[in-house]
Amino acid sequence: MLDIKGLRADLEDGTKILKGIDLQIAAGEVHAIMGPNGSGKSTTANVLSGKPGYQVTGGSVRLDGADLMEMEPEERAHAGLFQAFQYPVEIPGVQASTFLQSAVNAKRKAAGLDGLDALAFVRELRAKAKTLGIGNDMLKRAVNVGFSGGEKKRFETLQMALLEPRMAVLDETDSGLDIDALRVVADGVNALRSKDRSFLVITHYQRLLEYIVPDHVHILSDGRIVRSGDKSLALEVEQSGYAEFQAA
Amino acid sequence: MTDVFGADFLDRIDGAGAVQNAAAFASLRERGFPNRRVEAWRYTDLTGPLGRALAPAGLRINQEQSGLFGPIPAAEVSHRSADPDTDALSLLNASLAGEGFLFDVPEKVRLKPVFARFGPMAENALVNANNQIRLAPGAQATLIERWGNTDDSWLNSDTNIELAEGAHLTRVILVEDGGAGTQTHRTAARLAESARYDCLVVTIGGGLHRIEQHVDINAAGAHAGLAALVLKTGQEHSDFVTSVRHLAADTTSDQQVRTVVDEQATAIFQGGIHVAQDSQRIEGDQLSRALMLSDRAQAFTKPELEIFADDVKCSHGATVGDLSDEALFYLRTRGIEESRARALLVLAFAREPLAAVDLPDAVEAMLDEKLKAWLGVPGAFEELAL
Ligand SMILES: Nc1ncnc2c1ncn2[C@@H]1O[C@H](COP(=O)(O)OP(=O)(O)O)[C@@H](O)[C@H]1O
Ligand SMILES: [Mg+2]
């Protein structure tokens, strides 16, 4: 489904961050990327989404065969990519529910479907929000404004549930969550696992991977995948730390 | 004498035989119109409208039925001051105006919102309006004024407002122009004890708009809330001027101005807060934020704080910026196409002054639609009933 080959990316000042990433994720698989702070995990997610400020200097990324790097960020979303952000942006004045409806209908429109009317959308929104413990008052607030760390992560998960992506990239969705919030978010993610949806779970700690159990684990260090394995690799890293990979 | 600014313009008016108040006109003739060397007119050039062949013409007033709102009786108009200190545009108005509206609300009466529309009766018209708003003690009223112009006309008005003890006026001035017309509107409001004046100015389109709000807060407990939304694109020019004078202790004011400029438009906010000596325990806030959607657009803020008392909390802030790239990217990653994402962000910004004034729902909805139409997304982004 997602095919990353030799991906290299620099910052605008020329600093090399991603130094050749290869990663193949088949439909229905969950892959995890672990690595020390600053190794390029968020950069990988951002480059996949098309965030301005990075220069892609080599390699290719295909989602279901289509060249992602040629697309605008919104086209990538329409193609089925979703990024849950490590630091979701606050957008004052834009009501969360209005934003969600715009996103859902933009995606429907791109797929040649009619937009959902307010009633139909609210019904779906309520149902999905409820399973994530998101109440009406949060949906009436401005996007991410005044949300706690946990609320932001749940709101990212709600967006994913509504947009039903083919390929979801979760960037440190566990950071800042206590164990109960982590469970809610992980349950939300697990509910979306299916044979034609894939996940790339980025995390610094293996704790999240106890709840969202990956098929494959990759260690990212200094812009490269230095080791890949199954879920036992996460435990190994937890015990020995990242030092041996950083030295490599 | 002939070299005053606008002499030709005044000759043409005189020639048309339209002058109603000779003393005011003589005074205007003597001094001419303010040019850009006058500090208050530094950013706004009247050369354009003064160069046009405009004919003095009547004012069209459309209003919903209301016994308390109507055309102003001639007697109320003719006693306009010809004081040489009067603003030149007010003198022009005093010279020519035979019309305007009177809104006179008796003691303790609470009115439903009154909606009124104003515009020129002809093309190439110079329309002057002289309006009076009076709220007797304890009266409460909401007035929604919509001033719409034609391409080449000039709408010029003065509105005098007297708010007696405990009176509360909520006012919306929606200044719209489909074309490149000129609108200059001045308000002079006087607030008695515990009176409250809340006014939202919305200016959209137009060649040149200059809206002035002069508020004298004359007694304790009174409050002036001035909000403005300025939406300009193309070659449009807006100059929004406030002067709030705290002439008594224990009074408050709040000014909230939001400006969106696109293409080559220019918008200016000249915001004054004056606190007289002995006016203690004053709170006066002012915040101006401008959003520049193009590199060639311009936004200027000129705050003027004159404070002669000590126990005063006055704040003013001014920001000029563009849309947040982070927010834009976030919306786009959710599949919202760039132009709509931009519209959504501008809409959020531009709605702020609407929230600063407590408006009837229908008025807020009407203004919201105006905004969306301006942004090219009519009917979009409806709030959901949850
Ligand atoms: N937009 C950016 N501007 C400046 N530096 C950046 C930017 N994005 C990433 N970096 C730098 O690139 C490196 C990798 O960052 P990041 O991908 O966020 O790491 P991780 O998510 O693995 O902690 C860090 O040194 C970080 O400071
Ligand atoms: Mg990161």
Short mmCIF file of C-alpha atoms in Angstrom, two decimals, chain A residues 106-216:
data_model
loop_
_atom_site.label_atom_id
_atom_site.label_comp_id
_atom_site.label_asym_id
_atom_site.label_seq_id
_atom_site.Cartn_x
_atom_site.Cartn_y
_atom_site.Cartn_z
CA ALA A 106 -14.13 17.77 1.12
CA LYS A 107 -13.07 14.16 1.03
CA ARG A 108 -16.48 13.00 -0.16
CA LYS A 109 -16.46 15.63 -2.87
CA ALA A 110 -13.03 14.51 -4.06
CA ALA A 111 -14.42 10.97 -4.27
CA GLY A 112 -17.34 12.19 -6.37
CA LEU A 113 -19.89 11.83 -3.56
CA ASP A 114 -22.41 14.40 -2.35
CA GLY A 115 -21.66 16.12 0.95
CA LEU A 116 -23.42 14.79 4.03
CA ASP A 117 -26.19 17.07 5.21
CA ALA A 118 -25.98 18.52 8.70
CA LEU A 119 -28.32 15.93 10.20
CA ALA A 120 -26.56 12.91 8.77
CA PHE A 121 -23.18 14.29 9.65
CA VAL A 122 -24.12 15.14 13.23
CA ARG A 123 -25.46 11.63 13.73
CA GLU A 124 -22.20 10.07 12.59
CA LEU A 125 -20.12 12.61 14.48
CA ARG A 126 -21.96 11.98 17.74
CA ALA A 127 -21.60 8.23 17.47
CA LYS A 128 -17.88 8.31 16.77
CA ALA A 129 -17.16 11.05 19.28
CA LYS A 130 -18.90 9.09 21.99
CA THR A 131 -16.65 6.06 21.68
CA LEU A 132 -13.67 8.38 22.19
CA GLY A 133 -15.24 10.08 25.18
CA ILE A 134 -15.65 13.36 23.28
CA GLY A 135 -18.73 15.31 24.30
CA ASN A 136 -20.68 18.07 22.60
CA ASP A 137 -18.98 20.83 24.53
CA MET A 138 -15.61 19.88 23.09
CA LEU A 139 -17.05 19.81 19.57
CA LYS A 140 -18.45 23.30 20.07
CA ARG A 141 -15.06 24.69 21.01
CA ALA A 142 -12.53 26.01 18.53
CA VAL A 143 -10.23 23.41 17.01
CA ASN A 144 -7.70 22.32 19.65
CA VAL A 145 -8.05 25.63 21.52
CA GLY A 146 -7.92 25.04 25.23
CA PHE A 147 -7.86 21.26 24.70
CA SER A 148 -5.74 19.32 27.18
CA GLY A 149 -2.97 17.12 25.79
CA GLY A 150 -5.26 14.10 26.02
CA GLU A 151 -8.17 15.91 24.37
CA LYS A 152 -5.98 16.89 21.46
CA LYS A 153 -4.93 13.30 20.88
CA ARG A 154 -8.51 12.07 21.15
CA PHE A 155 -9.56 14.75 18.70
CA GLU A 156 -6.90 13.62 16.25
CA THR A 157 -8.22 10.08 16.62
CA LEU A 158 -11.77 11.29 16.00
CA GLN A 159 -10.66 12.96 12.78
CA MET A 160 -9.11 9.70 11.70
CA ALA A 161 -12.28 7.80 12.53
CA LEU A 162 -14.38 10.21 10.46
CA LEU A 163 -12.02 10.41 7.50
CA GLU A 164 -11.44 6.64 7.34
CA PRO A 165 -8.00 6.85 5.75
CA ARG A 166 -6.27 4.06 3.86
CA MET A 167 -2.96 4.87 5.47
CA ALA A 168 -2.78 6.48 8.90
CA VAL A 169 0.43 7.89 10.31
CA LEU A 170 0.25 8.43 14.06
CA ASP A 171 3.01 10.68 15.37
CA GLU A 172 3.58 10.19 19.11
CA THR A 173 -0.10 9.74 19.72
CA ASP A 174 0.86 8.45 23.17
CA SER A 175 2.82 11.47 24.31
CA GLY A 176 1.23 13.35 27.17
CA LEU A 177 -1.41 10.70 27.81
CA ASP A 178 -2.07 9.01 31.10
CA ILE A 179 -2.83 5.32 31.02
CA ASP A 180 -6.62 5.73 30.79
CA ALA A 181 -6.41 8.23 27.96
CA LEU A 182 -3.89 6.00 26.22
CA ARG A 183 -6.35 3.11 26.39
CA VAL A 184 -9.17 5.21 24.93
CA VAL A 185 -7.01 6.35 22.05
CA ALA A 186 -5.56 2.88 21.45
CA ASP A 187 -9.05 1.34 21.47
CA GLY A 188 -10.07 3.97 18.93
CA VAL A 189 -7.16 3.04 16.70
CA ASN A 190 -7.68 -0.69 17.12
CA ALA A 191 -11.35 -0.32 16.19
CA LEU A 192 -10.20 1.07 12.86
CA ARG A 193 -7.79 -1.76 12.08
CA SER A 194 -8.92 -3.60 9.02
CA LYS A 195 -7.52 -5.60 6.16
CA ASP A 196 -7.46 -2.61 3.85
CA ARG A 197 -6.23 0.03 6.26
CA SER A 198 -2.62 0.36 7.33
CA PHE A 199 -0.94 2.21 10.16
CA LEU A 200 2.44 3.70 10.75
CA VAL A 201 2.76 4.26 14.49
CA ILE A 202 5.56 6.59 15.51
CA THR A 203 6.58 6.47 19.14
CA HIS A 204 9.45 7.04 21.45
CA TYR A 205 8.29 4.50 24.01
CA GLN A 206 7.21 0.92 23.56
CA ARG A 207 4.30 1.39 26.01
CA LEU A 208 1.89 2.36 23.21
CA LEU A 209 2.84 -0.80 21.32
CA GLU A 210 1.41 -2.91 24.12
CA TYR A 211 -1.96 -1.49 23.18
CA ILE A 212 -1.52 -1.12 19.45
CA VAL A 213 0.39 -4.26 18.64
CA PRO A 214 2.51 -3.82 15.50
CA ASP A 215 3.35 -6.37 12.84
CA HIS A 216 6.74 -4.79 12.23
#
